[in-house]
Tab-separated table of C-alpha atoms in Angstrom:
chain	number	residue	atom	x	y	z
A	1	MET	CA	117.157	170.288	82.243
A	2	GLU	CA	119.833	167.965	80.902
A	3	ASN	CA	117.427	165.742	78.956
A	4	GLU	CA	115.146	168.515	77.734
A	5	VAL	CA	114.081	168.070	74.106
A	6	LYS	CA	113.867	171.329	72.178
A	7	PRO	CA	112.114	171.886	68.839
A	8	GLY	CA	114.257	170.512	66.017
A	9	GLU	CA	116.650	168.519	68.206
A	10	ARG	CA	117.187	164.942	67.082
A	11	GLU	CA	119.979	162.438	66.602
A	12	ASN	CA	120.312	161.064	63.055
A	13	GLU	CA	118.518	164.170	61.816
A	14	ASN	CA	118.995	163.311	58.124
A	15	SER	CA	117.231	159.947	58.374
A	16	PHE	CA	114.513	161.471	60.510
A	17	ALA	CA	114.029	164.366	58.078
A	18	GLN	CA	113.659	162.056	55.074
A	19	GLN	CA	110.793	160.148	56.661
A	20	HIS	CA	109.405	163.375	58.123
A	21	GLU	CA	109.111	164.874	54.616
A	22	ILE	CA	107.392	161.988	52.822
A	23	LEU	CA	105.288	160.214	55.439
A	24	HIS	CA	101.591	160.948	55.307
A	25	MET	CA	98.366	159.048	55.094
A	26	TYR	CA	96.905	158.790	51.589
A	27	PRO	CA	95.024	162.073	50.998
A	28	GLY	CA	91.616	162.755	49.496
A	29	ASN	CA	88.449	160.681	49.695
A	30	GLY	CA	89.080	157.955	47.098
A	31	ASP	CA	89.025	154.197	47.669
A	32	GLU	CA	92.721	154.209	48.622
A	33	SER	CA	92.538	157.262	50.888
A	34	TYR	CA	93.030	157.113	54.621
A	35	ALA	CA	89.679	158.844	55.069
A	36	ALA	CA	87.997	155.880	53.344
A	37	ASN	CA	90.059	153.257	55.220
A	38	SER	CA	90.098	154.395	58.838
A	39	THR	CA	86.887	152.925	60.226
A	40	ARG	CA	88.828	150.163	62.000
A	41	GLN	CA	90.849	152.698	63.983
A	42	ARG	CA	87.625	154.544	64.794
A	43	TYR	CA	86.000	151.357	66.052
A	44	VAL	CA	88.972	150.553	68.298
A	45	PHE	CA	88.775	153.917	70.063
A	46	HIS	CA	85.000	153.553	70.362
A	47	VAL	CA	85.522	150.275	72.224
A	48	LEU	CA	88.154	151.833	74.498
A	49	GLN	CA	86.304	155.083	75.237
A	50	PRO	CA	85.296	153.992	78.771
A	51	LEU	CA	89.007	153.826	79.665
A	52	PHE	CA	89.462	157.403	78.483
A	53	GLN	CA	86.392	158.587	80.388
A	54	ALA	CA	87.742	157.026	83.573
A	55	ALA	CA	91.047	158.844	83.066
A	56	THR	CA	89.388	162.257	82.629
A	57	GLU	CA	87.834	161.973	86.085
A	58	LYS	CA	91.364	162.579	87.384
A	59	LEU	CA	91.813	165.769	85.343
A	60	THR	CA	92.704	168.959	87.234
A	61	PHE	CA	90.694	171.654	85.476
A	62	PRO	CA	92.474	174.991	84.950
A	63	LYS	CA	91.277	177.827	87.200
A	64	GLU	CA	91.022	180.173	84.245
A	65	GLY	CA	91.366	180.211	80.491
A	66	PRO	CA	90.412	177.498	77.995
A	67	ILE	CA	90.922	173.780	78.340
A	68	ARG	CA	93.474	172.870	75.670
A	69	ILE	CA	93.229	169.485	73.966
A	70	ALA	CA	95.827	167.969	71.635
A	71	ASP	CA	95.394	165.040	69.246
A	72	LEU	CA	98.846	163.788	68.253
A	73	GLY	CA	98.978	161.912	64.970
A	74	CYS	CA	95.575	163.192	63.897
A	75	ALA	CA	95.919	162.171	60.211
A	76	THR	CA	92.921	163.149	58.086
A	77	GLY	CA	89.308	162.121	57.808
A	78	LEU	CA	86.516	162.038	60.348
A	79	ASN	CA	88.237	160.017	63.075
A	80	THR	CA	90.127	162.851	64.700
A	81	ILE	CA	87.105	165.186	64.591
A	82	LEU	CA	84.838	162.572	66.160
A	83	ASN	CA	87.486	161.832	68.791
A	84	VAL	CA	87.884	165.478	69.789
A	85	ASN	CA	84.110	165.953	69.805
A	86	PHE	CA	83.882	163.012	72.213
A	87	VAL	CA	86.630	164.462	74.419
A	88	VAL	CA	84.890	167.839	74.599
A	89	ARG	CA	81.520	166.242	75.443
A	90	THR	CA	83.158	164.142	78.149
A	91	LEU	CA	84.814	167.172	79.734
A	92	ARG	CA	81.637	169.253	79.540
A	93	ASN	CA	79.778	166.532	81.419
A	94	LEU	CA	82.388	166.708	84.179
A	95	CYS	CA	81.643	170.373	84.792
A	96	ASN	CA	78.530	169.348	86.806
A	97	GLY	CA	76.493	172.478	86.159
A	98	THR	CA	79.310	174.900	86.860
A	99	THR	CA	80.405	177.452	84.287
A	100	VAL	CA	81.503	175.551	81.199
A	101	PRO	CA	84.965	176.665	80.095
A	102	GLU	CA	86.016	177.318	76.526
A	103	PHE	CA	87.857	174.586	74.672
A	104	GLN	CA	90.708	174.796	72.222
A	105	ALA	CA	91.674	171.750	70.136
A	106	PHE	CA	95.024	171.257	68.419
A	107	PHE	CA	95.204	168.777	65.551
A	108	SER	CA	98.820	167.739	65.090
A	109	ASP	CA	100.603	165.597	62.535
A	110	LEU	CA	103.610	165.783	60.223
A	111	PRO	CA	103.741	168.789	57.850
A	112	SER	CA	103.075	166.450	54.894
A	113	ASN	CA	99.654	165.566	56.371
A	114	ASP	CA	96.526	166.551	54.398
A	115	PHE	CA	95.429	169.323	56.768
A	116	ASN	CA	93.275	170.894	54.059
A	117	GLY	CA	91.279	167.682	53.743
A	118	LEU	CA	90.909	167.563	57.511
A	119	PHE	CA	89.789	171.151	58.021
A	120	ASN	CA	87.326	170.969	55.137
A	121	LEU	CA	85.386	168.498	57.306
A	122	MET	CA	85.012	170.997	60.134
A	123	GLU	CA	81.696	172.644	60.923
A	124	GLY	CA	83.208	176.120	60.772
A	125	PRO	CA	81.578	178.594	63.199
A	126	LYS	CA	79.354	175.797	64.530
A	127	GLN	CA	82.372	173.873	65.848
A	128	PRO	CA	81.995	173.837	69.675
A	129	TYR	CA	85.672	174.617	70.252
A	130	PHE	CA	88.473	176.685	68.803
A	131	VAL	CA	90.622	174.835	66.287
A	132	ALA	CA	94.265	175.000	65.237
A	133	GLY	CA	96.577	172.775	63.216
A	134	VAL	CA	100.069	172.080	64.517
A	135	PRO	CA	102.472	170.543	61.978
A	136	GLY	CA	105.398	168.635	63.419
A	137	SER	CA	106.591	165.318	64.821
A	138	PHE	CA	105.334	164.211	68.218
A	139	TYR	CA	108.921	163.210	68.965
A	140	HIS	CA	109.621	166.957	69.221
A	141	VAL	CA	108.158	169.650	71.470
A	142	LEU	CA	105.027	171.032	69.785
A	143	PHE	CA	103.420	173.333	72.382
A	144	PRO	CA	104.471	175.925	74.983
A	145	SER	CA	105.400	174.702	78.452
A	146	SER	CA	102.533	173.580	80.703
A	147	SER	CA	99.903	174.583	78.150
A	148	ILE	CA	98.075	171.314	77.370
A	149	HIS	CA	95.445	169.840	79.707
A	150	VAL	CA	94.288	166.772	77.756
A	151	CYS	CA	96.526	165.046	75.245
A	152	PHE	CA	95.779	161.835	73.392
A	153	SER	CA	97.213	159.756	70.571
A	154	ILE	CA	95.157	157.000	68.951
A	155	MET	CA	96.775	154.313	66.797
A	156	ALA	CA	99.792	156.440	65.921
A	157	LEU	CA	102.607	156.013	68.446
A	158	HIS	CA	103.709	152.668	66.969
A	159	TRP	CA	105.191	154.713	64.081
A	160	ILE	CA	108.850	155.063	65.044
A	161	SER	CA	110.743	158.191	64.019
A	162	GLN	CA	112.938	156.338	61.523
A	163	VAL	CA	113.960	152.894	60.398
A	164	PRO	CA	117.076	152.013	62.422
A	165	GLU	CA	120.101	152.659	60.238
A	166	ALA	CA	121.781	149.361	61.199
A	167	VAL	CA	119.086	147.295	59.449
A	168	LEU	CA	119.676	149.165	56.163
A	169	LEU	CA	123.461	148.750	55.943
A	170	LYS	CA	124.552	145.779	53.818
A	171	ASP	CA	127.725	145.204	55.843
A	172	SER	CA	125.847	145.312	59.156
A	173	PRO	CA	125.091	142.092	61.087
A	174	PHE	CA	121.603	143.540	61.538
A	175	TYR	CA	120.909	144.024	57.830
A	176	ASN	CA	117.300	142.950	57.305
A	177	ARG	CA	118.055	140.937	54.178
A	178	GLY	CA	115.092	139.505	52.312
A	179	ARG	CA	112.436	141.211	54.419
A	180	VAL	CA	110.653	144.545	54.685
A	181	TRP	CA	109.635	144.285	58.338
A	182	ILE	CA	110.588	142.442	61.528
A	183	ASN	CA	107.506	140.305	62.186
A	184	ARG	CA	108.593	136.649	62.287
A	185	GLY	CA	112.066	137.767	61.230
A	186	ARG	CA	115.450	137.543	62.930
A	187	GLU	CA	115.390	138.329	66.631
A	188	GLU	CA	118.579	140.388	66.541
A	189	VAL	CA	117.055	142.689	63.898
A	190	ALA	CA	113.878	143.068	65.948
A	191	ASP	CA	115.999	143.982	68.971
A	192	ILE	CA	117.417	146.941	67.021
A	193	TYR	CA	113.873	148.104	66.350
A	194	TYR	CA	113.151	147.726	70.073
A	195	LYS	CA	116.035	150.053	70.905
A	196	GLN	CA	114.794	152.635	68.404
A	197	SER	CA	111.308	152.399	69.866
A	198	GLN	CA	112.600	152.936	73.404
A	199	LYS	CA	114.582	155.982	72.311
A	200	ASP	CA	111.494	157.386	70.608
A	201	LEU	CA	109.115	156.631	73.479
A	202	SER	CA	111.513	158.328	75.893
A	203	ALA	CA	111.624	161.414	73.654
A	204	PHE	CA	107.824	161.378	73.369
A	205	MET	CA	107.383	161.271	77.147
A	206	ARG	CA	109.944	164.047	77.761
A	207	CYS	CA	108.208	166.299	75.243
A	208	ARG	CA	104.750	165.686	76.698
A	209	ALA	CA	106.083	166.290	80.202
A	210	GLU	CA	107.269	169.732	79.103
A	211	GLU	CA	104.041	170.641	77.315
A	212	MET	CA	101.409	169.394	79.760
A	213	ALA	CA	100.032	171.248	82.751
A	214	ALA	CA	100.132	169.631	86.187
A	215	GLY	CA	97.106	167.388	86.631
A	216	GLY	CA	96.672	166.984	82.870
A	217	VAL	CA	95.620	163.691	81.290
A	218	LEU	CA	97.655	161.834	78.671
A	219	PHE	CA	95.819	158.934	76.999
A	220	LEU	CA	97.635	156.599	74.600
A	221	CYS	CA	96.327	153.765	72.451
A	222	LEU	CA	98.679	152.155	69.953
A	223	MET	CA	99.243	148.858	68.244
A	224	GLY	CA	100.857	146.527	70.762
A	225	ARG	CA	101.656	142.933	71.518
A	226	PRO	CA	101.434	140.633	74.571
A	227	ASP	CA	104.078	141.067	77.250
A	228	THR	CA	105.277	137.515	76.644
A	229	SER	CA	105.985	138.096	72.931
A	230	HIS	CA	109.500	138.765	71.671
A	231	PRO	CA	109.902	141.879	69.491
A	232	ALA	CA	110.121	139.571	66.464
A	233	GLN	CA	106.545	138.474	67.207
A	234	GLN	CA	104.833	141.775	66.507
A	235	VAL	CA	101.475	140.509	65.227
A	236	SER	CA	99.711	137.160	65.433
A	237	MET	CA	98.658	135.270	62.318
A	238	GLY	CA	95.398	136.531	60.897
A	239	SER	CA	95.782	139.968	62.468
A	240	GLU	CA	98.575	141.041	60.122
A	241	PHE	CA	98.163	144.070	57.902
A	242	CYS	CA	101.488	143.455	56.193
A	243	GLY	CA	102.074	139.743	56.642
A	244	GLN	CA	103.540	137.020	54.466
A	245	ASP	CA	101.365	138.078	51.544
A	246	PHE	CA	102.970	141.535	51.594
A	247	GLU	CA	106.503	140.109	51.922
A	248	ASP	CA	105.831	137.695	49.043
A	249	ALA	CA	104.611	140.536	46.836
A	250	TRP	CA	108.015	142.197	47.188
A	251	ASP	CA	109.696	138.882	46.345
A	252	ASP	CA	107.568	138.683	43.196
A	253	LEU	CA	108.899	142.042	41.998
A	254	VAL	CA	112.471	140.906	42.587
A	255	LYS	CA	111.984	137.545	40.826
A	256	GLU	CA	110.350	139.261	37.850
A	257	GLY	CA	113.217	141.739	37.560
A	258	ILE	CA	110.988	144.747	38.229
A	259	ILE	CA	113.144	145.874	41.155
A	260	SER	CA	116.530	144.753	42.448
A	261	MET	CA	117.021	142.767	45.626
A	262	ASP	CA	118.994	145.674	47.088
A	263	LEU	CA	116.096	148.042	46.446
A	264	ARG	CA	113.717	145.660	48.201
A	265	ASP	CA	116.064	145.179	51.141
A	266	SER	CA	116.524	148.926	51.581
A	267	PHE	CA	112.796	149.336	52.311
A	268	ASN	CA	111.667	148.624	55.873
A	269	LEU	CA	108.438	149.558	57.614
A	270	PRO	CA	108.896	152.154	60.400
A	271	TRP	CA	106.637	150.343	62.869
A	272	TYR	CA	107.230	148.850	66.266
A	273	PHE	CA	104.401	147.519	68.467
A	274	PRO	CA	105.513	147.810	72.113
A	275	ASN	CA	104.110	145.772	74.955
A	276	ALA	CA	103.061	147.220	78.306
A	277	ILE	CA	106.424	146.493	79.927
A	278	GLU	CA	108.256	148.511	77.276
A	279	LEU	CA	105.873	151.468	77.427
A	280	ARG	CA	105.973	151.453	81.240
A	281	GLU	CA	109.773	151.591	81.084
A	282	ALA	CA	109.620	154.821	79.068
A	283	VAL	CA	106.953	156.367	81.316
A	284	GLU	CA	108.836	155.586	84.498
A	285	LYS	CA	112.092	156.815	82.987
A	286	SER	CA	110.519	160.224	82.386
A	287	GLY	CA	109.461	160.447	86.047
A	288	SER	CA	106.802	163.020	85.152
A	289	PHE	CA	103.586	160.996	85.091
A	290	ASP	CA	101.518	158.945	87.497
A	291	ILE	CA	100.208	155.780	85.888
A	292	GLU	CA	96.469	155.377	86.291
A	293	ARG	CA	96.292	152.475	83.871
A	294	LEU	CA	98.811	150.805	81.569
A	295	GLU	CA	98.088	147.449	80.007
A	296	VAL	CA	97.942	145.368	76.862
A	297	CYS	CA	94.386	144.888	75.648
A	298	GLU	CA	94.141	141.717	73.573
A	299	GLY	CA	91.145	140.824	71.460
A	300	VAL	CA	90.032	144.411	70.809
A	301	PRO	CA	87.508	144.296	67.941
A	302	CYS	CA	88.217	146.636	65.028
A	303	MET	CA	84.805	146.065	63.457
A	304	SER	CA	81.458	144.581	64.398
A	305	GLU	CA	80.786	140.890	63.908
A	306	GLU	CA	78.258	141.718	61.175
A	307	GLU	CA	80.795	143.845	59.309
A	308	PHE	CA	83.397	141.103	59.636
A	309	VAL	CA	81.070	138.481	58.160
A	310	GLU	CA	80.329	140.782	55.222
A	311	TRP	CA	84.032	141.664	54.854
A	312	THR	CA	85.102	138.040	54.553
A	313	LYS	CA	82.375	136.711	52.266
A	314	ASP	CA	84.363	137.173	49.075
A	315	PRO	CA	88.159	136.569	49.093
A	316	ALA	CA	88.647	138.910	46.119
A	317	MET	CA	86.767	141.767	47.784
A	318	PHE	CA	88.557	141.059	51.060
A	319	ALA	CA	91.913	141.270	49.274
A	320	LYS	CA	90.934	144.544	47.614
A	321	ASP	CA	89.901	146.077	50.939
A	322	LYS	CA	93.067	144.837	52.647
A	323	VAL	CA	95.282	146.318	49.938
A	324	ASN	CA	93.439	149.639	50.098
A	325	LEU	CA	93.830	149.666	53.878
A	326	VAL	CA	97.576	149.045	53.711
A	327	LYS	CA	98.064	151.495	50.862
A	328	SER	CA	96.188	154.176	52.797
A	329	PHE	CA	98.919	154.338	55.422
A	330	ILE	CA	102.138	153.214	53.704
A	331	GLY	CA	101.458	153.886	50.041
A	332	CYS	CA	103.346	157.173	50.197
A	333	LEU	CA	106.467	155.433	51.563
A	334	VAL	CA	106.368	152.692	48.919
A	335	GLU	CA	105.898	155.169	46.069
A	336	ALA	CA	108.749	157.348	47.322
A	337	HIS	CA	111.014	154.298	47.489
A	338	ILE	CA	110.325	152.442	44.232
A	339	GLY	CA	108.253	154.883	42.180
A	340	ILE	CA	104.541	155.004	41.414
A	341	LYS	CA	104.586	152.453	38.570
A	342	CYS	CA	106.508	149.836	40.569
A	343	ALA	CA	104.307	150.573	43.569
A	344	ASP	CA	101.233	149.827	41.447
A	345	ASP	CA	102.862	146.520	40.432
A	346	LEU	CA	103.569	145.734	44.068
A	347	PHE	CA	100.022	146.352	45.253
A	348	LYS	CA	98.600	144.280	42.367
A	349	ARG	CA	100.724	141.340	43.466
A	350	PHE	CA	99.830	142.021	47.084
A	351	HIS	CA	96.165	141.706	46.087
A	352	GLN	CA	96.848	138.373	44.381
A	353	ARG	CA	98.803	137.061	47.360
A	354	ALA	CA	96.206	138.228	49.909
A	355	GLU	CA	93.425	136.519	47.981
A	356	ALA	CA	95.433	133.294	47.618
A	357	LEU	CA	96.312	133.245	51.331
A	358	PHE	CA	92.753	133.925	52.457
A	359	HIS	CA	91.777	130.303	53.186
A	360	THR	CA	95.098	129.132	54.665
A	361	CYS	CA	95.397	132.191	56.935
A	362	PRO	CA	91.875	133.387	57.800
A	363	PRO	CA	91.680	137.052	58.843
A	364	SER	CA	90.709	138.192	62.321
A	365	ARG	CA	88.533	141.100	63.420
A	366	PHE	CA	90.597	141.576	66.569
A	367	VAL	CA	93.757	143.561	67.239
A	368	THR	CA	96.074	143.914	70.221
A	369	CYS	CA	96.590	147.402	71.655
A	370	THR	CA	98.818	148.837	74.345
A	371	VAL	CA	96.789	151.402	76.297
A	372	ALA	CA	97.892	153.932	78.915
A	373	SER	CA	96.133	156.557	81.041
A	374	LEU	CA	98.677	158.905	82.591
A	375	ILE	CA	98.414	161.980	84.854
A	376	ARG	CA	101.011	164.747	84.689
A	377	LYS	CA	102.569	165.175	88.149
């Protein structure tokens, strides 16, 4: 196959490898850990579970051997375990009294992921399926050909493989000067991110096409945006994790002489939130999947109304929780870029900015997701 993606193949391998080596969710169980700051992601999948259940009704069960399930971008903490438990229960219920097959679950993330923290949460021999960890990028092939029957990725595929090199070069017309992300930034810079996202989504679909058995189900839920929004409009006001308060915190470090402007400008978040049109383009380009459902879901709650009321009672506590949330998934990148001490300074100023912006930019309990249910042809 001319476009086949083999393990280890990648353009711009050096840039990819650098992010590959340092990117991980904050480990452990402390206040800043991903395990302690992932309930919002859990709630989103809980809300969208009926869409997954509908997709599994199309699954072609293997005639023999175990049903193999893969969670791509599993991170650490309870979310991935609860998700796989739900998948296994759903598939067992579809057996309709026939012999229940064995299940094997693969938890996959980058090698820098805290797999020890994840597997320490397992029930050991009581776990109702066989378990394995698979380190590697989901932009590469991770499994043998035609071996996976159910594959899903929850709130992970908006992480692009690397920050586009053009936005980091000072002599480039796409240099992202004065900013650390593309939201509400220059449209031409956001368009470069769009191109990187399309390249990555195409690689993702080619890899899954090689790994998945015919009749297998691929379910995707990732941060997205409305189809009418330009790439520079990634997130609406109030729903921003890293909004103006985060940008201003970086400016504070520059103004105070803690870091240079060049150091600030050379940091960019490796996120891109595609809309349904963009994801559909990558799926159709692969030619390997039938689309059962592919849409942007706006107004998806990431917490209950009661939790939201409690969360927003105190601006200082809200700011602390917001900073912990952001640090749980990008703290490692910030520390690698500017050092732990400067990173601590940044997150302190982020806290101050988030608290000050609380009343002028009220937070929202809703997010926008791009969701797809796909069947391997």
